[in-house]
Amino acid sequence: MENIYGVTYEKLEEYFLSLNEKKFKANQLYTWLYDKKIKSFDEITDIKKPVIEKIKESFYLGDIKLVNVERDKLVNKYLFELEDGEHVESVLMRHDYGTSVCVSSQVGCNMGCKFCESGRRKKVRNLTKGEMTEQILKIENDINEKVTHVVIMGIGEPFDNYENVTDFIKIINHPKSLAIGSRHITLSTCGIAPKIREFAHFPYQVNLALSLHAPNDELRNKIMPINKAYPLKEVIDALKYYYNETNRRITFEYIMLDNINDSAKEAQELCKLLKELNCYINLIPYNETNNIDFKRSKKEKILEFYDIIKKNNMNVTIRKEFGSNISAACGQLRSKKEDLWKHFI
Ligand code: SF4
């Protein structure tokens, strides 16, 4: 049995054709799922009973459980329990241009970035397409409004779960499902070069962000082990290829870590590294956590770093801070839950 929220529209059309039914039934079923938000297939009134029984033999309505929400003015953090008892989190952020949800793509993560709470736990498994779609559905139910933007930037490396993530994008983009415009979807990778090249041929106009966080291999090797497998030159070459194929501007995320990657020298190096790329640099003040020793760069350091990039005529912003009052950086809701559990074991 397959989670129906993980089935693309095209696959559903093929399914109905295989039952000798009209493929238009996919349209009806998507409406019941994403518009009427049914809780049981029996609520469907415009598909004949025998066909409903067939659907019930092949699919089920996934139901990840919302087990905790932390709310702040501009951000909500959600903790979900999956069918196998694992947990993932998602974050809702309110912007002046809409609401965005940051979804997780894996339980745990094998990339081991030193500053990342999620990286402390090895990958347990990939999330299914349905589990990713459900994160958005549950959040829309909670806030009773439409999510307008999606970033695949929560727990996990999306390119380490390529097939599911790309199908998830197809599902949420479809006009009969959540209808999230492809330009409103951003995938963030830590730099798996071959997948960046493959993604250049994914036929949806989604945005790509690279978690860079260091302007040279020596430093990046220390804080992002993936850099040993795919050093900067390889990643930048792949991004150039991606840009040539898609003509889409790339975003570089750069977490500002006190006395680690925030000197004027590193700002200059960063400009040199990205000079030839049509890109956008996003400086992110680090959200400190109890479990990791890194500290957030001082405000003056962030501004000095920003000024250097600006003077090099590059596009740069400092990310508005979200969620530092609640559980801060990715992975922390789950960690808190685990701490909580320790009291009961
Ligand atoms: S930053 Fe992203 S890729 Fe790196 S360990 Fe954390 S979740 Fe994984």
Coordinates of C-alpha atoms and ligand atoms in Angstrom, one line a residue:
M1 CA 0.0 0.0 0.0
E2 CA 1.2 3.4 -0.9
N3 CA 0.7 6.8 0.8
I4 CA -1.6 8.6 -1.6
Y5 CA 0.1 12.0 -0.7
G6 CA 3.2 10.6 -2.4
V7 CA 1.6 9.9 -5.7
T8 CA 2.2 12.3 -8.6
Y9 CA -0.7 13.4 -10.8
E10 CA 0.7 11.5 -13.8
K11 CA 1.1 8.3 -11.8
L12 CA -2.4 8.6 -10.6
E13 CA -3.6 9.0 -14.2
E14 CA -1.7 5.9 -15.2
Y15 CA -3.3 4.1 -12.2
F16 CA -6.8 4.9 -13.4
L17 CA -6.0 3.9 -16.9
S18 CA -4.7 0.6 -15.6
L19 CA -8.2 0.1 -14.0
N20 CA -9.8 0.9 -17.4
E21 CA -11.1 4.1 -15.9
K22 CA -10.9 7.6 -17.4
K23 CA -7.6 9.3 -16.4
F24 CA -9.7 12.4 -15.4
K25 CA -10.4 10.5 -12.2
A26 CA -7.0 11.7 -11.1
N27 CA -8.3 15.2 -11.2
Q28 CA -11.3 14.3 -9.0
L29 CA -9.2 12.4 -6.5
Y30 CA -6.6 15.3 -6.2
T31 CA -9.6 17.7 -5.5
W32 CA -10.8 15.5 -2.7
L33 CA -7.3 15.1 -1.2
Y34 CA -6.0 18.7 -1.5
D35 CA -9.1 20.9 -1.8
K36 CA -11.7 19.1 0.3
K37 CA -9.0 17.5 2.5
I38 CA -10.8 14.2 3.1
K39 CA -10.0 12.0 6.2
S40 CA -11.3 8.8 4.5
F41 CA -11.7 7.7 0.9
D42 CA -15.4 6.9 1.8
E43 CA -16.1 10.6 1.8
I44 CA -15.7 10.7 -2.0
T45 CA -19.1 11.0 -3.6
D46 CA -18.3 11.4 -7.3
I47 CA -16.3 8.2 -7.9
K48 CA -18.2 4.8 -8.0
K49 CA -18.0 2.5 -4.9
P50 CA -16.2 -0.4 -6.7
V51 CA -13.5 2.1 -7.9
I52 CA -13.2 3.5 -4.3
E53 CA -12.7 -0.1 -3.1
K54 CA -9.9 -0.6 -5.6
I55 CA -8.3 2.7 -4.5
K56 CA -8.4 1.5 -0.9
E57 CA -6.6 -1.7 -1.9
S58 CA -3.7 0.3 -3.4
F59 CA -3.4 3.4 -1.3
Y60 CA -3.9 4.8 2.2
L61 CA -4.3 8.3 3.5
G62 CA -1.0 9.1 5.2
D63 CA -1.4 10.7 8.6
I64 CA 1.8 11.9 10.2
K65 CA 1.1 13.1 13.8
L66 CA 1.7 16.7 14.9
V67 CA 3.1 16.2 18.4
N68 CA 4.5 19.6 19.3
V69 CA 4.3 23.2 18.0
E70 CA 6.3 26.2 19.3
R71 CA 4.8 29.5 18.2
D72 CA 6.4 32.9 18.0
K73 CA 5.2 36.0 16.1
L74 CA 6.8 35.2 12.8
V75 CA 7.7 31.6 13.1
N76 CA 6.1 28.3 14.2
K77 CA 8.2 25.1 14.7
Y78 CA 6.4 21.8 14.2
L79 CA 7.4 18.4 15.4
F80 CA 5.9 15.5 13.6
E81 CA 5.8 11.8 14.5
L82 CA 6.0 9.5 11.5
E83 CA 4.4 6.1 11.2
D84 CA 7.5 4.2 12.4
G85 CA 7.8 6.5 15.5
E86 CA 10.6 8.6 14.1
H87 CA 10.4 12.4 14.3
V88 CA 11.0 15.2 11.9
E89 CA 10.4 18.9 12.1
S90 CA 9.3 21.7 9.8
V91 CA 9.3 25.4 10.3
L92 CA 6.7 28.0 9.2
M93 CA 8.0 31.5 8.6
R94 CA 5.9 34.5 7.9
H95 CA 7.3 37.0 5.4
D96 CA 5.8 40.2 3.9
Y97 CA 5.5 38.3 0.6
G98 CA 3.7 35.2 2.1
T99 CA 4.2 32.2 4.3
S100 CA 7.0 29.7 3.7
V101 CA 7.5 26.3 5.1
C102 CA 10.9 24.7 5.5
V103 CA 10.5 20.9 5.2
S104 CA 12.7 18.0 6.2
S105 CA 13.7 15.4 3.7
Q106 CA 15.4 12.7 5.8
V107 CA 15.3 11.4 9.4
G108 CA 18.8 12.3 10.6
C109 CA 21.5 13.3 8.1
N110 CA 24.8 11.8 7.0
M111 CA 26.5 15.0 5.9
G112 CA 27.8 15.8 9.4
C113 CA 28.1 19.6 9.2
K114 CA 29.7 20.6 12.4
F115 CA 27.5 23.5 13.2
C116 CA 24.2 21.6 12.6
E117 CA 22.0 20.1 15.3
S118 CA 20.5 17.6 12.8
G119 CA 24.0 16.5 11.7
R120 CA 24.6 15.1 15.2
R121 CA 22.3 12.2 14.3
K122 CA 23.2 9.9 11.4
K123 CA 20.6 9.3 8.7
V124 CA 18.1 6.7 9.8
R125 CA 16.1 6.8 6.5
N126 CA 14.9 8.9 3.7
L127 CA 11.5 10.6 4.1
T128 CA 8.9 9.4 1.6
K129 CA 7.3 11.8 -0.9
G130 CA 4.1 11.5 1.1
E131 CA 5.7 12.4 4.4
M132 CA 7.2 15.5 2.8
T133 CA 3.8 16.6 1.3
E134 CA 2.0 15.9 4.6
Q135 CA 4.3 18.3 6.4
I136 CA 2.8 21.2 4.4
L137 CA -0.7 19.9 4.5
K138 CA -0.6 19.6 8.3
I139 CA 0.8 23.1 8.6
E140 CA -1.9 24.5 6.3
N141 CA -4.5 22.8 8.5
D142 CA -2.9 24.3 11.6
I143 CA -2.8 27.9 10.4
N144 CA -5.9 27.6 8.3
E145 CA -4.3 29.4 5.4
K146 CA -2.3 28.6 2.2
V147 CA 1.4 28.1 2.3
T148 CA 2.9 30.1 -0.6
H149 CA 6.6 29.1 -0.5
V150 CA 8.5 26.0 0.3
V151 CA 12.2 25.6 1.1
I152 CA 13.7 22.1 1.3
M153 CA 16.2 23.0 3.9
G154 CA 15.1 21.2 7.1
I155 CA 16.6 18.0 8.4
G156 CA 18.5 16.0 5.7
E157 CA 20.3 16.6 2.5
P158 CA 17.7 16.6 -0.3
F159 CA 20.1 15.4 -3.0
D160 CA 20.7 12.3 -0.8
N161 CA 17.0 11.5 -1.4
Y162 CA 16.8 12.7 -5.0
E163 CA 13.9 10.7 -6.4
N164 CA 11.6 11.3 -3.6
V165 CA 12.4 15.0 -3.4
T166 CA 12.0 15.7 -7.1
D167 CA 8.6 13.8 -7.1
F168 CA 7.6 15.8 -4.0
I169 CA 8.3 19.0 -5.9
K170 CA 6.1 17.7 -8.8
I171 CA 3.3 16.9 -6.4
I172 CA 3.2 20.2 -4.5
N173 CA 3.6 22.2 -7.7
H174 CA 0.6 20.6 -9.4
P175 CA -2.3 23.1 -9.8
K176 CA -4.8 20.5 -8.5
S177 CA -2.8 19.9 -5.3
L178 CA -1.0 22.6 -3.3
A179 CA -0.2 24.6 -6.4
I180 CA 3.0 26.0 -5.0
G181 CA 4.6 27.8 -7.9
S182 CA 7.9 26.4 -8.9
R183 CA 9.7 29.8 -8.5
H184 CA 8.4 29.7 -4.9
I185 CA 10.2 26.4 -4.2
T186 CA 13.8 26.4 -3.1
L187 CA 16.0 23.3 -2.7
S188 CA 19.2 23.7 -0.6
T189 CA 22.1 21.4 -0.9
C190 CA 25.4 21.1 1.0
G191 CA 27.1 20.5 -2.4
I192 CA 26.7 17.1 -3.9
A193 CA 28.2 18.0 -7.3
P194 CA 26.9 15.2 -9.5
K195 CA 23.4 15.8 -8.3
I196 CA 23.7 19.5 -9.0
R197 CA 24.5 18.6 -12.6
E198 CA 21.5 16.2 -12.7
F199 CA 19.2 18.8 -11.2
A200 CA 20.1 21.1 -14.0
H201 CA 17.9 18.9 -16.2
F202 CA 15.0 18.7 -13.8
P203 CA 12.3 20.4 -15.8
Y204 CA 10.8 22.6 -13.1
Q205 CA 11.9 26.2 -12.6
V206 CA 12.7 25.8 -8.9
N207 CA 15.5 27.7 -7.1
L208 CA 18.7 26.2 -6.0
A209 CA 20.7 27.3 -2.9
L210 CA 24.1 26.1 -1.9
S211 CA 25.0 25.9 1.8
L212 CA 28.5 27.2 1.4
H213 CA 29.6 28.5 4.8
A214 CA 33.3 28.7 4.0
P215 CA 35.3 30.3 1.1
N216 CA 38.1 27.9 0.9
D217 CA 38.6 24.1 1.1
E218 CA 40.8 24.1 4.2
L219 CA 38.0 25.7 6.3
R220 CA 35.2 24.0 4.6
N221 CA 36.8 20.6 5.1
K222 CA 36.8 21.4 8.8
I223 CA 33.2 22.4 9.2
M224 CA 31.5 20.5 6.3
P225 CA 32.9 17.0 5.8
I226 CA 31.1 16.7 2.4
N227 CA 33.7 19.1 1.1
K228 CA 36.3 16.3 1.2
A229 CA 34.2 14.3 -1.3
Y230 CA 33.3 17.3 -3.4
P231 CA 35.8 20.1 -3.0
L232 CA 34.8 23.7 -3.8
K233 CA 36.2 23.7 -7.4
E234 CA 34.1 20.7 -8.3
V235 CA 31.0 22.2 -6.7
I236 CA 31.5 25.6 -8.3
D237 CA 32.0 23.9 -11.7
A238 CA 28.8 22.0 -11.2
L239 CA 27.0 25.3 -10.3
K240 CA 28.4 27.0 -13.4
Y241 CA 27.0 24.0 -15.4
Y242 CA 23.7 24.4 -13.7
Y243 CA 23.6 28.1 -14.4
N244 CA 24.5 27.6 -18.1
E245 CA 21.7 25.0 -18.5
T246 CA 19.0 26.8 -16.5
N247 CA 19.9 30.5 -16.6
R248 CA 18.7 30.6 -13.0
R249 CA 20.5 32.6 -10.3
I250 CA 22.0 30.6 -7.5
T251 CA 21.7 31.5 -3.8
F252 CA 24.7 30.9 -1.5
E253 CA 23.9 30.5 2.2
Y254 CA 26.7 31.6 4.6
I255 CA 26.2 31.0 8.3
M256 CA 28.2 33.6 10.3
L257 CA 30.2 31.7 12.9
D258 CA 32.2 33.8 15.4
N259 CA 35.9 33.7 14.7
I260 CA 35.5 30.8 12.4
N261 CA 34.5 32.1 9.0
D262 CA 33.7 35.8 9.6
S263 CA 37.0 37.7 9.0
A264 CA 37.5 40.4 6.4
K265 CA 40.0 38.0 4.7
E266 CA 37.2 35.4 4.3
A267 CA 34.8 38.0 3.0
Q268 CA 37.4 38.9 0.3
E269 CA 38.0 35.2 -0.5
L270 CA 34.2 34.7 -0.8
C271 CA 33.9 37.5 -3.3
K272 CA 36.8 36.1 -5.4
L273 CA 35.3 32.6 -5.3
L274 CA 31.8 33.7 -6.5
K275 CA 32.8 36.6 -8.7
E276 CA 32.0 34.9 -12.0
L277 CA 28.7 33.6 -10.9
N278 CA 25.3 35.3 -11.2
C279 CA 24.4 34.8 -7.6
Y280 CA 22.9 36.0 -4.5
I281 CA 24.6 35.7 -1.1
N282 CA 22.6 35.2 2.1
L283 CA 24.4 35.9 5.3
I284 CA 22.8 34.0 8.2
P285 CA 23.4 34.9 11.8
Y286 CA 24.0 31.5 13.5
N287 CA 21.4 30.3 16.0
E288 CA 23.4 29.0 18.9
T289 CA 22.5 25.7 20.5
N290 CA 23.4 24.1 23.9
N291 CA 24.9 21.0 22.1
I292 CA 27.3 22.7 19.8
D293 CA 30.2 25.1 20.7
F294 CA 30.0 27.5 17.8
K295 CA 28.9 31.0 18.6
R296 CA 27.1 33.6 16.5
S297 CA 29.3 36.3 14.9
K298 CA 29.2 39.7 16.5
K299 CA 26.9 42.1 14.9
E300 CA 29.7 44.4 13.8
K301 CA 31.5 41.5 12.2
I302 CA 28.4 40.6 10.2
L303 CA 28.0 44.2 9.0
E304 CA 31.7 44.5 8.1
F305 CA 31.5 41.2 6.2
Y306 CA 28.3 42.5 4.4
D307 CA 30.0 45.8 3.5
I308 CA 33.0 44.1 1.9
I309 CA 30.7 42.0 -0.3
K310 CA 28.6 45.0 -1.2
K311 CA 31.8 47.0 -2.2
N312 CA 32.6 44.1 -4.6
N313 CA 29.2 44.8 -6.3
M314 CA 27.7 41.5 -5.4
N315 CA 24.1 40.8 -4.3
V316 CA 24.0 40.2 -0.6
T317 CA 21.5 40.3 2.3
I318 CA 21.6 39.5 6.0
R319 CA 18.8 37.0 6.8
K320 CA 16.1 38.3 9.1
E321 CA 16.4 36.3 12.3
F322 CA 13.7 33.7 12.7
G323 CA 13.0 31.6 15.7
S324 CA 15.9 32.4 18.0
N325 CA 13.3 32.7 20.8
I326 CA 12.0 29.2 20.3
S327 CA 14.0 26.2 19.4
A328 CA 16.4 28.0 17.0
A329 CA 18.3 26.1 14.5
C330 CA 17.3 22.9 12.6
G331 CA 17.1 19.7 14.6
Q332 CA 16.5 21.3 18.0
L333 CA 12.8 20.5 18.4
R334 CA 13.6 16.8 17.9
S335 CA 16.5 17.0 20.3
K336 CA 14.3 18.6 22.9
K337 CA 11.8 15.8 22.5
E338 CA 14.6 13.2 23.0
D339 CA 15.7 15.1 26.2
L340 CA 12.1 15.0 27.3
W341 CA 11.9 11.2 26.7
K342 CA 15.0 10.6 28.8
H343 CA 13.0 11.5 31.9
F344 CA 10.5 8.7 31.1
I345 CA 13.0 5.9 30.3
Ligands
SF4_1 S1 23.3 21.4 7.5 FE1 21.9 20.2 6.3 S2 23.3 18.8 5.2 FE2 24.5 19.6 6.9 S3 24.2 18.1 8.5 FE3 22.6 19.7 8.8 S4 20.8 18.8 7.7 FE4 22.6 17.7 7.0

